[in-house]
Short mmCIF file of C-alpha atoms in Angstrom, two decimals:
data_model
loop_
_atom_site.label_atom_id
_atom_site.label_comp_id
_atom_site.label_asym_id
_atom_site.label_seq_id
_atom_site.Cartn_x
_atom_site.Cartn_y
_atom_site.Cartn_z
CA MET A 199 12.05 12.00 -23.49
CA SER A 200 13.90 8.95 -22.29
CA PRO A 201 12.42 7.22 -19.24
CA THR A 202 13.92 8.05 -15.85
CA PRO A 203 16.30 5.24 -14.88
CA SER A 204 15.29 3.18 -11.87
CA ARG A 205 16.99 3.92 -8.57
CA LEU A 206 19.31 1.21 -7.26
CA THR A 207 19.69 0.13 -3.65
CA ALA A 208 23.11 -0.35 -2.08
CA LEU A 209 22.57 -4.10 -2.48
CA ASP A 210 21.79 -4.06 -6.20
CA ALA A 211 24.98 -5.81 -7.35
CA LEU A 212 24.59 -8.42 -4.61
CA HIS A 213 21.01 -9.21 -5.67
CA ARG A 214 22.16 -9.73 -9.25
CA SER A 215 25.03 -11.96 -8.12
CA LEU A 216 22.43 -14.10 -6.34
CA GLY A 217 20.47 -14.49 -9.57
CA ALA A 218 17.53 -12.34 -8.52
CA THR A 219 14.77 -11.54 -10.98
CA MET A 220 14.59 -7.75 -10.81
CA THR A 221 11.56 -5.53 -11.36
CA ASP A 222 10.71 -1.86 -11.27
CA PHE A 223 8.81 -0.96 -8.12
CA ALA A 224 7.91 2.67 -7.39
CA GLY A 225 10.90 3.83 -9.43
CA TRP A 226 13.36 1.40 -7.81
CA ASP A 227 14.97 -1.69 -9.32
CA MET A 228 14.08 -4.33 -6.73
CA PRO A 229 14.39 -8.13 -6.43
CA LEU A 230 11.09 -9.80 -7.24
CA ARG A 231 12.32 -13.29 -6.41
CA TYR A 232 15.59 -15.22 -6.24
CA GLY A 233 14.20 -18.64 -7.10
CA SER A 234 10.79 -20.00 -6.14
CA GLU A 235 8.55 -17.37 -4.55
CA ARG A 236 6.61 -20.20 -2.90
CA ASP A 237 9.80 -21.51 -1.28
CA GLU A 238 10.69 -18.00 -0.13
CA HIS A 239 7.22 -17.53 1.33
CA ASN A 240 7.33 -20.85 3.17
CA ALA A 241 10.81 -20.10 4.51
CA VAL A 242 9.50 -16.95 6.20
CA ARG A 243 6.54 -18.85 7.66
CA THR A 244 8.65 -21.73 9.00
CA GLN A 245 12.26 -20.49 9.30
CA ALA A 246 13.44 -17.06 8.15
CA GLY A 247 13.73 -14.74 5.18
CA LEU A 248 16.05 -11.82 4.37
CA PHE A 249 14.64 -8.76 2.57
CA ASP A 250 16.10 -5.60 1.07
CA LEU A 251 13.57 -2.83 1.81
CA SER A 252 15.83 0.11 1.02
CA HIS A 253 13.17 1.56 -1.28
CA MET A 254 11.11 2.69 1.74
CA GLY A 255 11.13 6.43 2.45
CA GLU A 256 12.68 7.72 5.69
CA ILE A 257 11.82 11.27 6.76
CA THR A 258 13.24 12.74 9.96
CA VAL A 259 11.25 15.30 11.95
CA THR A 260 13.15 17.14 14.69
CA GLY A 261 12.77 20.18 16.87
CA ALA A 262 11.03 21.50 19.95
CA GLN A 263 7.62 21.24 18.27
CA ALA A 264 8.24 18.04 16.29
CA VAL A 265 5.48 16.21 18.15
CA ASP A 266 3.06 19.10 17.67
CA LEU A 267 3.76 19.09 13.94
CA LEU A 268 3.22 15.34 13.70
CA ASN A 269 0.01 15.51 15.72
CA PHE A 270 -1.22 18.21 13.33
CA ALA A 271 -0.03 16.48 10.15
CA LEU A 272 -1.02 12.86 10.94
CA VAL A 273 -4.24 11.27 12.23
CA GLY A 274 -2.66 9.42 15.19
CA ASN A 275 -1.68 10.65 18.64
CA ILE A 276 2.09 10.82 18.31
CA GLY A 277 2.36 12.53 21.69
CA SER A 278 1.72 9.24 23.44
CA VAL A 279 4.59 7.43 21.67
CA GLY A 280 7.46 6.90 24.09
CA VAL A 281 11.13 7.18 23.17
CA GLY A 282 12.16 3.89 21.58
CA ARG A 283 8.64 3.00 20.49
CA ALA A 284 6.86 3.12 17.14
CA ARG A 285 3.29 3.60 15.94
CA TYR A 286 1.33 2.69 12.83
CA THR A 287 -0.62 5.69 11.57
CA MET A 288 -1.75 7.51 8.44
CA ILE A 289 -1.45 10.86 6.74
CA CYS A 290 -4.66 12.11 5.13
CA ARG A 291 -5.76 14.94 2.88
CA ALA A 292 -8.08 17.66 4.15
CA ASP A 293 -10.99 15.68 2.65
CA GLY A 294 -10.02 12.60 4.70
CA GLY A 295 -8.57 10.62 1.78
CA ILE A 296 -5.54 8.51 2.70
CA LEU A 297 -2.25 9.83 1.30
CA ASP A 298 -0.24 6.99 2.86
CA ASP A 299 0.03 4.67 5.82
CA LEU A 300 3.16 5.13 7.88
CA ILE A 301 5.24 3.93 10.79
CA VAL A 302 6.55 6.67 13.08
CA TYR A 303 9.52 5.87 15.31
CA ARG A 304 10.39 8.13 18.23
CA LEU A 305 14.18 8.06 18.21
CA ALA A 306 14.80 10.66 20.93
CA GLU A 307 12.93 13.26 22.98
CA THR A 308 12.41 15.61 20.01
CA THR A 309 13.43 13.37 17.07
CA TYR A 310 11.09 11.17 15.06
CA MET A 311 11.53 9.07 11.94
CA VAL A 312 8.55 8.72 9.62
CA VAL A 313 8.74 5.74 7.27
CA ALA A 314 6.59 6.06 4.15
CA ASN A 315 5.85 3.66 1.33
CA ALA A 316 8.26 3.95 -1.58
CA GLY A 317 5.66 5.17 -4.06
CA ASN A 318 4.40 7.87 -1.70
CA ALA A 319 7.63 9.03 -0.06
CA GLN A 320 7.84 12.29 -2.02
CA ILE A 321 4.14 12.99 -1.47
CA VAL A 322 4.53 12.47 2.28
CA LEU A 323 7.71 14.57 2.37
CA ASP A 324 5.99 17.41 0.52
CA ALA A 325 2.89 17.24 2.76
CA LEU A 326 4.94 17.23 5.98
CA THR A 327 7.10 20.10 4.72
CA GLU A 328 4.02 22.16 3.83
CA ARG A 329 2.30 21.35 7.13
CA ALA A 330 5.43 22.31 9.10
CA ALA A 331 4.81 26.02 8.46
CA GLY A 332 4.54 27.82 11.79
CA PHE A 333 6.04 24.98 13.84
CA ASP A 334 9.47 25.01 15.45
CA ALA A 335 10.40 21.78 13.68
CA GLU A 336 12.52 20.63 10.76
CA VAL A 337 11.44 18.06 8.17
CA ARG A 338 14.44 16.34 6.58
CA ASP A 339 14.54 13.97 3.61
CA ASP A 340 16.69 11.08 4.84
CA ARG A 341 15.89 8.58 2.08
CA ASP A 342 19.54 8.49 0.98
CA ALA A 343 20.81 8.16 4.56
CA TYR A 344 19.46 4.67 5.12
CA ALA A 345 19.46 1.18 3.70
CA LEU A 346 16.83 -1.08 5.23
CA ILE A 347 17.28 -4.84 5.70
CA ALA A 348 14.61 -7.04 7.26
CA VAL A 349 14.90 -10.47 8.86
CA GLN A 350 11.47 -12.07 9.18
CA GLY A 351 10.28 -15.44 10.44
CA PRO A 352 10.24 -17.59 13.59
CA ASN A 353 14.03 -18.05 13.51
CA SER A 354 14.75 -14.32 13.13
CA PRO A 355 15.39 -13.67 16.86
CA ALA A 356 18.02 -16.43 17.01
CA ILE A 357 19.71 -15.17 13.84
CA VAL A 358 19.90 -11.51 14.87
CA LYS A 359 20.89 -12.41 18.45
CA SER A 360 23.91 -14.29 17.12
CA VAL A 361 25.34 -11.08 15.61
CA THR A 362 24.37 -8.45 18.21
CA ASP A 363 24.60 -7.88 21.94
CA ALA A 364 21.53 -5.61 21.89
CA ASP A 365 18.71 -6.62 24.25
CA LEU A 366 16.40 -8.27 21.73
CA ASP A 367 14.46 -10.10 24.44
CA GLY A 368 13.50 -6.75 25.93
CA LEU A 369 12.60 -5.25 22.55
CA LYS A 370 8.82 -5.23 22.22
CA TYR A 371 6.75 -5.34 19.05
CA TYR A 372 6.66 -1.86 17.46
CA ALA A 373 9.75 -0.70 19.31
CA GLY A 374 13.27 0.15 18.21
CA LEU A 375 16.67 0.67 19.78
CA PRO A 376 20.07 1.74 18.52
CA GLY A 377 22.67 -1.02 18.52
CA THR A 378 25.47 -2.73 16.68
CA VAL A 379 24.64 -5.67 14.43
CA ALA A 380 27.59 -7.57 12.94
CA GLY A 381 29.79 -4.59 13.71
CA VAL A 382 27.41 -2.19 11.92
CA GLU A 383 25.62 0.69 13.66
CA ALA A 384 21.88 0.17 13.23
CA LEU A 385 18.44 1.12 14.41
CA ILE A 386 16.99 -2.28 15.34
CA ALA A 387 13.20 -2.22 15.02
CA ARG A 388 10.85 -5.08 15.88
CA THR A 389 8.48 -4.38 13.03
CA GLY A 390 7.61 -6.08 9.76
CA TYR A 391 5.07 -6.70 7.04
CA THR A 392 4.86 -10.50 6.94
CA GLY A 393 2.73 -11.54 9.91
CA GLU A 394 5.79 -13.11 11.54
CA ASP A 395 8.17 -11.99 14.26
CA GLY A 396 11.13 -10.14 12.85
CA PHE A 397 13.40 -7.15 12.74
CA GLU A 398 13.93 -4.23 10.40
CA LEU A 399 17.48 -2.90 10.49
CA PHE A 400 18.10 0.70 9.39
CA VAL A 401 21.78 1.18 8.50
CA ALA A 402 24.03 3.44 6.44
CA PRO A 403 23.98 2.36 2.77
CA ALA A 404 27.76 1.83 2.88
CA ASP A 405 27.24 -0.83 5.58
CA ALA A 406 24.38 -2.67 3.89
CA GLU A 407 26.39 -5.33 2.03
CA LYS A 408 28.50 -6.18 5.09
CA LEU A 409 25.34 -6.61 7.17
CA TRP A 410 23.54 -8.67 4.51
CA ARG A 411 26.50 -11.06 4.20
CA ALA A 412 26.86 -11.39 7.98
CA LEU A 413 23.15 -12.17 8.37
CA THR A 414 23.34 -14.66 5.51
CA ASP A 415 26.21 -16.47 7.22
CA ALA A 416 24.54 -16.36 10.64
CA GLY A 417 21.25 -17.59 9.18
CA ALA A 418 22.67 -20.56 7.26
CA GLU A 419 21.95 -23.00 10.10
CA TYR A 420 18.49 -21.51 10.61
CA GLY A 421 17.17 -21.90 7.07
CA LEU A 422 17.46 -18.20 6.17
CA VAL A 423 16.93 -17.44 2.48
CA PRO A 424 16.93 -14.18 0.51
CA CYS A 425 13.39 -13.10 -0.34
CA GLY A 426 11.92 -10.77 -2.96
CA LEU A 427 8.88 -8.53 -3.22
CA SER A 428 6.67 -11.27 -4.63
CA CYS A 429 6.60 -13.35 -1.44
CA ARG A 430 6.44 -10.18 0.66
CA ASP A 431 3.10 -9.51 -1.02
CA THR A 432 1.66 -13.00 -0.40
CA LEU A 433 2.90 -12.91 3.19
CA ARG A 434 1.22 -9.57 3.94
CA LEU A 435 -1.92 -10.71 2.11
CA GLU A 436 -2.23 -13.81 4.30
CA ALA A 437 -1.67 -11.59 7.35
CA GLY A 438 -4.49 -9.28 6.22
CA MET A 439 -2.19 -6.25 6.05
CA PRO A 440 -3.29 -3.42 3.72
CA LEU A 441 -1.21 -2.33 0.75
CA TYR A 442 -1.32 1.28 -0.40
CA GLY A 443 -2.84 1.56 -3.86
CA HIS A 444 -4.93 -1.54 -3.22
CA GLU A 445 -6.74 -1.52 0.15
CA LEU A 446 -5.79 2.12 0.81
CA THR A 447 -6.21 5.04 -1.62
CA THR A 448 -6.97 8.76 -1.64
CA GLU A 449 -10.57 7.82 -2.46
CA LEU A 450 -10.94 6.10 0.91
CA THR A 451 -10.81 7.39 4.47
CA PRO A 452 -9.41 5.25 7.31
CA PHE A 453 -13.02 4.56 8.32
CA ASP A 454 -13.85 3.29 4.82
CA ALA A 455 -10.86 0.95 5.12
CA GLY A 456 -11.97 -0.43 8.48
CA LEU A 457 -8.99 1.27 10.14
CA GLY A 458 -10.80 4.07 11.94
CA ARG A 459 -9.01 3.02 15.10
CA VAL A 460 -5.86 4.81 13.94
CA VAL A 461 -7.67 8.17 13.97
CA LYS A 462 -7.38 9.83 17.38
CA PHE A 463 -9.72 12.80 17.69
CA GLU A 464 -8.58 13.57 21.23
CA LYS A 465 -4.87 14.31 21.22
CA THR A 466 -2.59 15.96 23.73
CA SER A 467 -2.20 18.85 21.32
CA HIS A 468 -4.08 20.02 18.24
CA GLY A 469 -6.89 17.65 19.18
CA ASP A 470 -9.45 19.51 17.07
CA ASP A 471 -7.04 20.88 14.53
CA PHE A 472 -5.30 18.08 12.66
CA VAL A 473 -5.45 17.90 8.88
CA GLY A 474 -8.64 16.13 7.82
CA HIS A 475 -10.29 16.33 11.27
CA ASP A 476 -13.72 17.55 10.14
CA ALA A 477 -13.93 15.26 7.12
CA LEU A 478 -12.85 12.28 9.23
CA ALA A 479 -15.37 13.10 11.97
CA ALA A 480 -18.08 13.06 9.30
CA ALA A 481 -16.71 9.78 7.92
CA ALA A 482 -16.78 8.25 11.40
CA GLU A 483 -20.43 9.26 11.78
CA ARG A 484 -21.31 7.83 8.36
CA ALA A 485 -19.61 4.58 9.26
CA GLU A 486 -21.89 4.31 12.30
CA THR A 487 -25.17 5.16 10.58
CA ALA A 488 -24.62 3.84 7.05
CA PRO A 489 -21.61 1.51 7.03
CA PRO A 490 -19.60 1.64 3.82
CA ARG A 491 -18.40 -1.47 2.06
CA LYS A 492 -16.39 -3.62 4.44
CA LEU A 493 -13.00 -5.19 3.95
CA VAL A 494 -13.25 -8.99 4.10
CA GLY A 495 -11.26 -12.06 3.22
CA LEU A 496 -12.30 -14.44 0.46
CA ILE A 497 -11.09 -18.04 0.08
CA ALA A 498 -11.60 -19.82 -3.23
CA GLU A 499 -13.48 -23.08 -3.46
CA GLY A 500 -11.77 -23.73 -6.79
CA ARG A 501 -8.30 -23.06 -8.21
CA ARG A 502 -8.74 -19.85 -10.22
CA VAL A 503 -6.87 -16.87 -8.79
CA PRO A 504 -8.67 -13.54 -8.25
CA ARG A 505 -6.88 -10.30 -9.07
CA ALA A 506 -7.29 -6.67 -8.04
CA GLY A 507 -10.17 -4.93 -9.80
CA MET A 508 -12.29 -8.05 -10.35
CA SER A 509 -15.93 -7.82 -9.28
CA VAL A 510 -17.38 -9.66 -6.30
CA VAL A 511 -20.88 -10.86 -7.12
CA ALA A 512 -23.94 -12.34 -5.39
CA ASP A 513 -27.47 -12.96 -6.63
CA GLY A 514 -26.50 -11.81 -10.09
CA ARG A 515 -25.29 -8.36 -9.04
CA VAL A 516 -21.98 -6.74 -8.18
CA ILE A 517 -21.58 -6.39 -4.41
CA GLY A 518 -17.91 -5.48 -4.19
CA GLU A 519 -14.44 -5.42 -5.68
CA ILE A 520 -11.21 -7.35 -5.17
CA THR A 521 -8.34 -5.19 -3.92
CA SER A 522 -5.65 -7.92 -3.68
CA GLY A 523 -5.57 -11.57 -4.67
CA ALA A 524 -3.02 -14.37 -4.99
CA PRO A 525 -2.47 -18.08 -4.42
CA SER A 526 -1.86 -18.66 -0.70
CA PRO A 527 1.10 -21.01 -0.12
CA THR A 528 0.07 -21.46 3.52
CA LEU A 529 -3.60 -22.25 2.87
CA GLY A 530 -3.00 -24.03 -0.44
CA LYS A 531 -5.86 -22.09 -2.06
CA PRO A 532 -6.35 -18.78 -3.84
CA ILE A 533 -7.29 -15.95 -1.47
CA ALA A 534 -8.33 -12.33 -1.84
CA ILE A 535 -9.11 -9.20 0.11
CA ALA A 536 -12.17 -7.31 -1.10
CA TYR A 537 -14.47 -4.45 -0.24
CA VAL A 538 -18.05 -5.82 -0.18
CA ASP A 539 -21.49 -4.56 0.82
CA PRO A 540 -22.11 -4.95 4.58
CA SER A 541 -24.97 -7.38 3.85
CA HIS A 542 -22.43 -9.86 2.48
CA ALA A 543 -19.56 -9.16 4.89
CA THR A 544 -20.39 -11.63 7.65
CA PRO A 545 -17.95 -14.56 7.76
CA GLY A 546 -19.63 -17.67 6.41
CA THR A 547 -21.91 -15.77 4.03
CA THR A 548 -22.80 -18.09 1.15
CA GLY A 549 -23.56 -17.41 -2.48
CA VAL A 550 -20.64 -15.05 -3.01
CA GLY A 551 -18.47 -15.32 -6.10
CA VAL A 552 -15.77 -13.53 -8.05
CA ASP A 553 -16.26 -12.68 -11.70
CA ILE A 554 -13.15 -14.16 -13.33
CA ARG A 555 -13.36 -13.54 -17.07
CA GLY A 556 -17.12 -13.96 -17.13
CA THR A 557 -17.33 -16.99 -14.83
CA HIS A 558 -18.61 -16.53 -11.29
CA GLU A 559 -16.18 -18.58 -9.23
CA PRO A 560 -17.48 -19.49 -5.73
CA TYR A 561 -15.71 -18.00 -2.71
CA GLU A 562 -16.15 -18.23 1.05
CA VAL A 563 -16.31 -14.99 3.06
CA VAL A 564 -13.94 -15.10 6.06
CA ALA A 565 -12.68 -12.69 8.68
CA LEU A 566 -9.22 -11.21 8.25
CA PRO A 567 -6.44 -12.17 8.69
CA PHE A 568 -6.22 -15.48 6.87
CA TYR A 569 -3.15 -16.38 8.90
CA LYS A 570 -2.06 -15.51 12.43
CA ARG A 571 1.20 -16.76 13.88
CA GLN A 572 1.33 -18.76 17.07
CA LYS A 573 3.00 -16.63 19.75
#
């Protein structure tokens, strides 16, 4: 059998014309970098970056019982999300394992958009469809209805303001509003995955290239550069944001991942009847009495870069595992996120190292995130 060809975003030809290095990501051909990933990273931290995120999975849930379905299917309280607002949440298996982390936007009174990670979009779609049985609600696969372009960085408000008359000043973090950007109809969301202020713009695929070019022109005086997935990963790593398949997996519950706060046992509906409730209640109790390994930050004392799967060691024994690691352009040192035993999770703990090809490289334990923007 020949391999399934990668899916292409509406901006594929444009990325190639810009000289992007392309890579397969979750079945999509995506730009990894356009030039220097360090320069792209630093542009987002100091000026602005432009991302194609059209590989993300949009699923629309509508109907009189849409909120009841989402409260049953997800771990968060979607009933308390107002129209025009968004919420970070998760979808779990019956055993509490994390299927994916999500953002849910409430677009109208009975219309919600669930945005899943590219690699899990079909899994989330299938789970929501299955869990919709018995609810007066429709689950619709809208992955082909949207392209997604993000502008991230301290100059992003000025750039987007220059091409829209939407009220960006009144748009709060984790909120979205419909508007016109550079003559293109868009859902303008103040969300992102970089640790910086920014906007994610959901548009029709046919409008994506027009919007990208308009933002590029508007951003020229603000230092805007196109950015690939490589710097997106180092940006989210510095910001301490979890990545599915690394910090989050089906083997972990939200409580194992230190994200128990997203689980709402008391909801306006289906409070004791959401998928995974009993397993998650048990996980919450375990986390109180016998804390699992904790997610911490590690900063290298040397120059060797840790990678996912490497062992964290102390006193000659393995005390944890790296989930993500990379050089940090902002800190100028290698950094990592790791799950470690609670006895070694306190910031400032000494004697901790990472086993890099047989050598125990010294690392400092720090609280996450590594980087937090000045507001």
